[in-house]
Amino acid sequence: MAKKLFVGVDIGGTNIKSALVENGKIKKKRKLPTKANLGPEKVIAQIKSAIKPFITKVSGIGIGIAGIIDSQKGIVRFSPNFSEWHNIKLVKALKKEFNKPVRIINDVNAICLGEWQYGAAKGYKNVFLFTLGTGVGGAAICEGQPLFGANGFSGEFGHSVIKFNGPKCSCGNYGCLERYVGAKYIVANAKRKMRKKSTSLKHYKKLT
């Protein structure tokens, strides 16, 4: 039986990562800095660029992105990392470009499924995954069944409000957990405090 190749893409707020995958193992990969502030068209162009080097022999494309994802219709309803992304028909755009089957899912759910099928959680019936990166999220497998919620958003506790009069989050709400412990906010807060006080760091602007 011939082995099938797939392209996996992680669309993050900081980087877009793509990989050529065979039987759950990464054969090749690449990474591009995300131009999140330039709008959907520019980011979609980046996604296409990340996929192109691997597309020749693949059977399909899998996409993971943070936010509320309509997997059945292939639409990104909302993504906290991309303020202008509302009802973006990403699957349609990629199918038109590459003429390959494309599936899309919330990124944390995708990670959880990957670990459950191929990684550290393989063989377990009950799994909880916690992620801390640009944002904060979680996903679960319960009694051998993915527990992702009706809209694949059940694990997005990073947007649970922990302080009602807290700072504004990228999702538009105020006082979200992610606003305090998400990577981009930790870096921004560190830079802000170092501007106000003396520090031994000479190049704090390069903090990432």
PDB file of C-alpha atoms in Angstrom:
ATOM      1  CA  MET A   1       0.000   0.000   0.000  1.00  0.00           C
ATOM      2  CA  ALA A   2       1.404   3.374  -1.045  1.00  0.00           C
ATOM      3  CA  LYS A   3       2.230   5.828   1.697  1.00  0.00           C
ATOM      4  CA  LYS A   4       0.275   9.078   1.658  1.00  0.00           C
ATOM      5  CA  LEU A   5       1.816  12.480   2.215  1.00  0.00           C
ATOM      6  CA  PHE A   6       0.010  15.452   3.722  1.00  0.00           C
ATOM      7  CA  VAL A   7       0.785  19.088   4.432  1.00  0.00           C
ATOM      8  CA  GLY A   8       0.057  20.356   7.927  1.00  0.00           C
ATOM      9  CA  VAL A   9      -0.111  24.095   8.635  1.00  0.00           C
ATOM     10  CA  ASP A  10      -0.166  25.859  12.000  1.00  0.00           C
ATOM     11  CA  ILE A  11      -1.360  29.445  11.531  1.00  0.00           C
ATOM     12  CA  GLY A  12      -0.145  31.274  14.611  1.00  0.00           C
ATOM     13  CA  GLY A  13      -0.184  34.911  15.593  1.00  0.00           C
ATOM     14  CA  THR A  14       3.622  34.949  15.619  1.00  0.00           C
ATOM     15  CA  ASN A  15       4.592  32.356  12.990  1.00  0.00           C
ATOM     16  CA  ILE A  16       3.051  30.280  10.207  1.00  0.00           C
ATOM     17  CA  LYS A  17       4.551  26.794  10.345  1.00  0.00           C
ATOM     18  CA  SER A  18       4.114  24.193   7.611  1.00  0.00           C
ATOM     19  CA  ALA A  19       5.310  20.610   7.378  1.00  0.00           C
ATOM     20  CA  LEU A  20       5.335  17.680   4.979  1.00  0.00           C
ATOM     21  CA  VAL A  21       3.993  14.719   6.961  1.00  0.00           C
ATOM     22  CA  GLU A  22       4.116  10.975   6.271  1.00  0.00           C
ATOM     23  CA  ASN A  23       2.328   8.565   8.633  1.00  0.00           C
ATOM     24  CA  GLY A  24       2.400  11.108  11.432  1.00  0.00           C
ATOM     25  CA  LYS A  25       6.099  11.878  11.026  1.00  0.00           C
ATOM     26  CA  ILE A  26       7.460  15.212   9.830  1.00  0.00           C
ATOM     27  CA  LYS A  27       9.705  14.854   6.777  1.00  0.00           C
ATOM     28  CA  LYS A  28      10.314  18.547   6.030  1.00  0.00           C
ATOM     29  CA  LYS A  29       9.188  21.819   7.571  1.00  0.00           C
ATOM     30  CA  ARG A  30       9.403  25.588   7.256  1.00  0.00           C
ATOM     31  CA  LYS A  31       8.443  28.682   9.244  1.00  0.00           C
ATOM     32  CA  LEU A  32       7.428  32.213   8.254  1.00  0.00           C
ATOM     33  CA  PRO A  33       6.878  35.222  10.555  1.00  0.00           C
ATOM     34  CA  THR A  34       3.164  36.031  10.479  1.00  0.00           C
ATOM     35  CA  LYS A  35       2.197  39.433   9.058  1.00  0.00           C
ATOM     36  CA  ALA A  36      -0.938  39.477  11.189  1.00  0.00           C
ATOM     37  CA  ASN A  37      -1.388  43.249  11.063  1.00  0.00           C
ATOM     38  CA  LEU A  38      -1.579  43.392   7.250  1.00  0.00           C
ATOM     39  CA  GLY A  39      -5.033  41.854   6.930  1.00  0.00           C
ATOM     40  CA  PRO A  40      -6.504  38.535   5.712  1.00  0.00           C
ATOM     41  CA  GLU A  41      -5.323  38.704   2.077  1.00  0.00           C
ATOM     42  CA  LYS A  42      -1.652  39.089   3.027  1.00  0.00           C
ATOM     43  CA  VAL A  43      -1.824  36.302   5.607  1.00  0.00           C
ATOM     44  CA  ILE A  44      -3.592  33.960   3.175  1.00  0.00           C
ATOM     45  CA  ALA A  45      -0.838  34.704   0.651  1.00  0.00           C
ATOM     46  CA  GLN A  46       1.680  33.715   3.334  1.00  0.00           C
ATOM     47  CA  ILE A  47      -0.205  30.483   4.011  1.00  0.00           C
ATOM     48  CA  LYS A  48      -0.095  29.620   0.311  1.00  0.00           C
ATOM     49  CA  SER A  49       3.632  30.380   0.255  1.00  0.00           C
ATOM     50  CA  ALA A  50       4.177  28.071   3.241  1.00  0.00           C
ATOM     51  CA  ILE A  51       2.326  25.216   1.510  1.00  0.00           C
ATOM     52  CA  LYS A  52       3.723  25.496  -2.044  1.00  0.00           C
ATOM     53  CA  PRO A  53       7.137  23.810  -1.484  1.00  0.00           C
ATOM     54  CA  PHE A  54       5.392  20.623  -0.302  1.00  0.00           C
ATOM     55  CA  ILE A  55       2.297  20.448  -2.506  1.00  0.00           C
ATOM     56  CA  THR A  56       3.414  18.291  -5.467  1.00  0.00           C
ATOM     57  CA  LYS A  57       2.822  14.778  -4.123  1.00  0.00           C
ATOM     58  CA  VAL A  58       0.462  15.339  -1.207  1.00  0.00           C
ATOM     59  CA  SER A  59      -3.022  13.882  -0.801  1.00  0.00           C
ATOM     60  CA  GLY A  60      -4.423  16.755   1.236  1.00  0.00           C
ATOM     61  CA  ILE A  61      -3.867  19.773   3.471  1.00  0.00           C
ATOM     62  CA  GLY A  62      -4.664  20.142   7.178  1.00  0.00           C
ATOM     63  CA  ILE A  63      -4.963  23.573   8.803  1.00  0.00           C
ATOM     64  CA  GLY A  64      -4.911  24.545  12.476  1.00  0.00           C
ATOM     65  CA  ILE A  65      -5.738  28.083  13.610  1.00  0.00           C
ATOM     66  CA  ALA A  66      -6.811  29.637  16.908  1.00  0.00           C
ATOM     67  CA  GLY A  67     -10.393  30.787  17.243  1.00  0.00           C
ATOM     68  CA  ILE A  68     -13.943  29.791  16.404  1.00  0.00           C
ATOM     69  CA  ILE A  69     -13.700  27.520  13.380  1.00  0.00           C
ATOM     70  CA  ASP A  70     -16.580  26.107  11.329  1.00  0.00           C
ATOM     71  CA  SER A  71     -14.813  22.933  10.243  1.00  0.00           C
ATOM     72  CA  GLN A  72     -17.744  21.647   8.182  1.00  0.00           C
ATOM     73  CA  LYS A  73     -17.945  24.793   6.054  1.00  0.00           C
ATOM     74  CA  GLY A  74     -14.216  25.559   6.139  1.00  0.00           C
ATOM     75  CA  ILE A  75     -14.709  29.030   7.581  1.00  0.00           C
ATOM     76  CA  VAL A  76     -12.743  30.949  10.209  1.00  0.00           C
ATOM     77  CA  ARG A  77     -15.559  32.683  12.094  1.00  0.00           C
ATOM     78  CA  PHE A  78     -13.213  34.534  14.430  1.00  0.00           C
ATOM     79  CA  SER A  79      -9.556  34.368  15.431  1.00  0.00           C
ATOM     80  CA  PRO A  80      -8.147  36.278  18.432  1.00  0.00           C
ATOM     81  CA  ASN A  81      -4.748  36.525  16.727  1.00  0.00           C
ATOM     82  CA  PHE A  82      -6.183  38.237  13.633  1.00  0.00           C
ATOM     83  CA  SER A  83      -8.462  41.166  14.435  1.00  0.00           C
ATOM     84  CA  GLU A  84      -9.801  41.493  10.865  1.00  0.00           C
ATOM     85  CA  TRP A  85     -10.640  37.806  10.416  1.00  0.00           C
ATOM     86  CA  HIS A  86     -14.411  37.379  10.452  1.00  0.00           C
ATOM     87  CA  ASN A  87     -16.088  34.626   8.393  1.00  0.00           C
ATOM     88  CA  ILE A  88     -12.999  34.061   6.239  1.00  0.00           C
ATOM     89  CA  LYS A  89     -13.524  31.231   3.710  1.00  0.00           C
ATOM     90  CA  LEU A  90     -10.007  29.876   4.063  1.00  0.00           C
ATOM     91  CA  VAL A  91     -10.664  26.327   2.850  1.00  0.00           C
ATOM     92  CA  LYS A  92     -12.294  27.621  -0.346  1.00  0.00           C
ATOM     93  CA  ALA A  93      -9.276  29.853  -1.062  1.00  0.00           C
ATOM     94  CA  LEU A  94      -6.779  27.009  -0.571  1.00  0.00           C
ATOM     95  CA  LYS A  95      -8.804  24.489  -2.591  1.00  0.00           C
ATOM     96  CA  LYS A  96      -8.942  26.969  -5.463  1.00  0.00           C
ATOM     97  CA  GLU A  97      -5.175  27.518  -5.268  1.00  0.00           C
ATOM     98  CA  PHE A  98      -4.010  23.907  -4.928  1.00  0.00           C
ATOM     99  CA  ASN A  99      -6.923  21.699  -6.073  1.00  0.00           C
ATOM    100  CA  LYS A 100      -6.441  19.401  -3.059  1.00  0.00           C
ATOM    101  CA  PRO A 101      -8.727  18.338  -0.192  1.00  0.00           C
ATOM    102  CA  VAL A 102      -8.407  20.802   2.707  1.00  0.00           C
ATOM    103  CA  ARG A 103      -9.573  20.414   6.310  1.00  0.00           C
ATOM    104  CA  ILE A 104      -9.480  23.080   9.009  1.00  0.00           C
ATOM    105  CA  ILE A 105      -9.785  22.797  12.797  1.00  0.00           C
ATOM    106  CA  ASN A 106      -9.062  24.859  15.902  1.00  0.00           C
ATOM    107  CA  ASP A 107      -5.298  24.714  16.451  1.00  0.00           C
ATOM    108  CA  VAL A 108      -5.362  23.417  20.031  1.00  0.00           C
ATOM    109  CA  ASN A 109      -7.832  20.693  19.055  1.00  0.00           C
ATOM    110  CA  ALA A 110      -5.461  19.743  16.226  1.00  0.00           C
ATOM    111  CA  ILE A 111      -2.518  19.491  18.639  1.00  0.00           C
ATOM    112  CA  CYS A 112      -4.577  17.364  21.021  1.00  0.00           C
ATOM    113  CA  LEU A 113      -5.612  14.975  18.236  1.00  0.00           C
ATOM    114  CA  GLY A 114      -2.014  14.738  17.034  1.00  0.00           C
ATOM    115  CA  GLU A 115      -0.659  13.872  20.483  1.00  0.00           C
ATOM    116  CA  TRP A 116      -3.505  11.404  21.045  1.00  0.00           C
ATOM    117  CA  GLN A 117      -2.932   9.553  17.778  1.00  0.00           C
ATOM    118  CA  TYR A 118       0.842   9.787  17.387  1.00  0.00           C
ATOM    119  CA  GLY A 119       2.478  11.400  20.418  1.00  0.00           C
ATOM    120  CA  ALA A 120       2.690  11.479  24.202  1.00  0.00           C
ATOM    121  CA  ALA A 121      -1.021  10.722  24.715  1.00  0.00           C
ATOM    122  CA  LYS A 122      -1.177   7.704  22.387  1.00  0.00           C
ATOM    123  CA  GLY A 123      -3.066   4.818  23.986  1.00  0.00           C
ATOM    124  CA  TYR A 124      -4.829   6.926  26.632  1.00  0.00           C
ATOM    125  CA  LYS A 125      -8.619   7.277  26.819  1.00  0.00           C
ATOM    126  CA  ASN A 126      -8.662  10.530  28.802  1.00  0.00           C
ATOM    127  CA  VAL A 127      -6.397  13.406  27.847  1.00  0.00           C
ATOM    128  CA  PHE A 128      -6.207  17.119  28.617  1.00  0.00           C
ATOM    129  CA  LEU A 129      -3.892  19.398  26.656  1.00  0.00           C
ATOM    130  CA  PHE A 130      -2.849  22.869  27.820  1.00  0.00           C
ATOM    131  CA  THR A 131      -1.070  25.285  25.474  1.00  0.00           C
ATOM    132  CA  LEU A 132       0.745  28.503  26.268  1.00  0.00           C
ATOM    133  CA  GLY A 133       2.092  30.463  23.306  1.00  0.00           C
ATOM    134  CA  THR A 134       0.927  33.649  21.630  1.00  0.00           C
ATOM    135  CA  GLY A 135      -2.383  32.724  23.247  1.00  0.00           C
ATOM    136  CA  VAL A 136      -3.671  30.311  25.892  1.00  0.00           C
ATOM    137  CA  GLY A 137      -5.857  27.292  25.213  1.00  0.00           C
ATOM    138  CA  GLY A 138      -6.820  23.740  26.019  1.00  0.00           C
ATOM    139  CA  ALA A 139      -8.460  20.643  24.545  1.00  0.00           C
ATOM    140  CA  ALA A 140      -9.609  17.278  25.863  1.00  0.00           C
ATOM    141  CA  ILE A 141     -10.261  13.656  24.952  1.00  0.00           C
ATOM    142  CA  CYS A 142     -12.850  12.005  27.242  1.00  0.00           C
ATOM    143  CA  GLU A 143     -13.309   8.222  27.274  1.00  0.00           C
ATOM    144  CA  GLY A 144     -11.742   7.987  23.829  1.00  0.00           C
ATOM    145  CA  GLN A 145     -13.885  10.745  22.294  1.00  0.00           C
ATOM    146  CA  PRO A 146     -12.727  14.251  21.319  1.00  0.00           C
ATOM    147  CA  LEU A 147     -14.497  16.763  23.570  1.00  0.00           C
ATOM    148  CA  PHE A 148     -14.248  19.894  21.469  1.00  0.00           C
ATOM    149  CA  GLY A 149     -17.748  21.362  21.809  1.00  0.00           C
ATOM    150  CA  ALA A 150     -20.361  22.213  19.190  1.00  0.00           C
ATOM    151  CA  ASN A 151     -18.166  24.880  17.595  1.00  0.00           C
ATOM    152  CA  GLY A 152     -14.750  23.443  18.467  1.00  0.00           C
ATOM    153  CA  PHE A 153     -14.285  26.206  21.030  1.00  0.00           C
ATOM    154  CA  SER A 154     -14.770  24.356  24.334  1.00  0.00           C
ATOM    155  CA  GLY A 155     -11.105  24.558  25.370  1.00  0.00           C
ATOM    156  CA  GLU A 156     -10.597  28.265  24.719  1.00  0.00           C
ATOM    157  CA  PHE A 157     -10.422  29.140  28.412  1.00  0.00           C
ATOM    158  CA  GLY A 158      -7.735  31.724  27.617  1.00  0.00           C
ATOM    159  CA  HIS A 159     -10.679  34.019  26.894  1.00  0.00           C
ATOM    160  CA  SER A 160     -12.350  33.400  30.233  1.00  0.00           C
ATOM    161  CA  VAL A 161     -12.610  36.696  32.099  1.00  0.00           C
ATOM    162  CA  ILE A 162     -10.616  36.741  35.343  1.00  0.00           C
ATOM    163  CA  LYS A 163     -10.862  40.495  35.989  1.00  0.00           C
ATOM    164  CA  PHE A 164     -13.941  42.364  34.805  1.00  0.00           C
ATOM    165  CA  ASN A 165     -12.234  45.768  34.651  1.00  0.00           C
ATOM    166  CA  GLY A 166      -8.980  44.348  33.266  1.00  0.00           C
ATOM    167  CA  PRO A 167      -7.098  45.381  30.105  1.00  0.00           C
ATOM    168  CA  LYS A 168      -8.643  44.865  26.679  1.00  0.00           C
ATOM    169  CA  CYS A 169      -7.846  41.544  24.979  1.00  0.00           C
ATOM    170  CA  SER A 170      -7.342  40.942  21.251  1.00  0.00           C
ATOM    171  CA  CYS A 171     -10.717  39.149  21.226  1.00  0.00           C
ATOM    172  CA  GLY A 172     -12.426  42.433  22.157  1.00  0.00           C
ATOM    173  CA  ASN A 173     -13.275  41.430  25.723  1.00  0.00           C
ATOM    174  CA  TYR A 174     -11.685  42.794  28.905  1.00  0.00           C
ATOM    175  CA  GLY A 175      -9.677  40.986  31.573  1.00  0.00           C
ATOM    176  CA  CYS A 176      -9.197  37.654  29.770  1.00  0.00           C
ATOM    177  CA  LEU A 177      -6.708  35.150  31.215  1.00  0.00           C
ATOM    178  CA  GLU A 178      -4.729  35.327  27.956  1.00  0.00           C
ATOM    179  CA  ARG A 179      -4.298  39.073  28.443  1.00  0.00           C
ATOM    180  CA  TYR A 180      -2.175  38.316  31.513  1.00  0.00           C
ATOM    181  CA  VAL A 181      -0.258  35.140  30.616  1.00  0.00           C
ATOM    182  CA  GLY A 182      -0.191  34.991  26.786  1.00  0.00           C
ATOM    183  CA  ALA A 183       3.350  35.301  25.411  1.00  0.00           C
ATOM    184  CA  LYS A 184       2.857  38.556  23.499  1.00  0.00           C
ATOM    185  CA  TYR A 185       1.370  40.241  26.555  1.00  0.00           C
ATOM    186  CA  ILE A 186       4.144  39.009  28.866  1.00  0.00           C
ATOM    187  CA  VAL A 187       6.744  40.450  26.461  1.00  0.00           C
ATOM    188  CA  ALA A 188       4.845  43.739  26.063  1.00  0.00           C
ATOM    189  CA  ASN A 189       4.476  44.079  29.833  1.00  0.00           C
ATOM    190  CA  ALA A 190       8.179  43.335  30.399  1.00  0.00           C
ATOM    191  CA  LYS A 191       9.203  45.972  27.830  1.00  0.00           C
ATOM    192  CA  ARG A 192       6.869  48.530  29.368  1.00  0.00           C
ATOM    193  CA  LYS A 193       8.255  47.990  32.864  1.00  0.00           C
ATOM    194  CA  MET A 194      11.866  48.075  31.667  1.00  0.00           C
ATOM    195  CA  ARG A 195      11.286  51.467  30.060  1.00  0.00           C
ATOM    196  CA  LYS A 196      10.183  52.830  33.423  1.00  0.00           C
ATOM    197  CA  LYS A 197      12.949  51.287  35.536  1.00  0.00           C
ATOM    198  CA  SER A 198      16.676  50.697  35.141  1.00  0.00           C
ATOM    199  CA  THR A 199      17.633  47.305  33.692  1.00  0.00           C
ATOM    200  CA  SER A 200      20.829  45.393  32.967  1.00  0.00           C
ATOM    201  CA  LEU A 201      19.458  44.442  29.538  1.00  0.00           C
ATOM    202  CA  LYS A 202      20.962  46.541  26.753  1.00  0.00           C
ATOM    203  CA  HIS A 203      18.675  45.373  23.945  1.00  0.00           C
ATOM    204  CA  TYR A 204      15.230  44.974  25.493  1.00  0.00           C
ATOM    205  CA  LYS A 205      13.575  45.977  22.194  1.00  0.00           C
ATOM    206  CA  LYS A 206      14.650  42.604  20.798  1.00  0.00           C
ATOM    207  CA  LEU A 207      12.765  40.716  23.505  1.00  0.00           C
ATOM    208  CA  THR A 208      10.470  38.093  21.964  1.00  0.00           C
TER     209      THR A 208
END
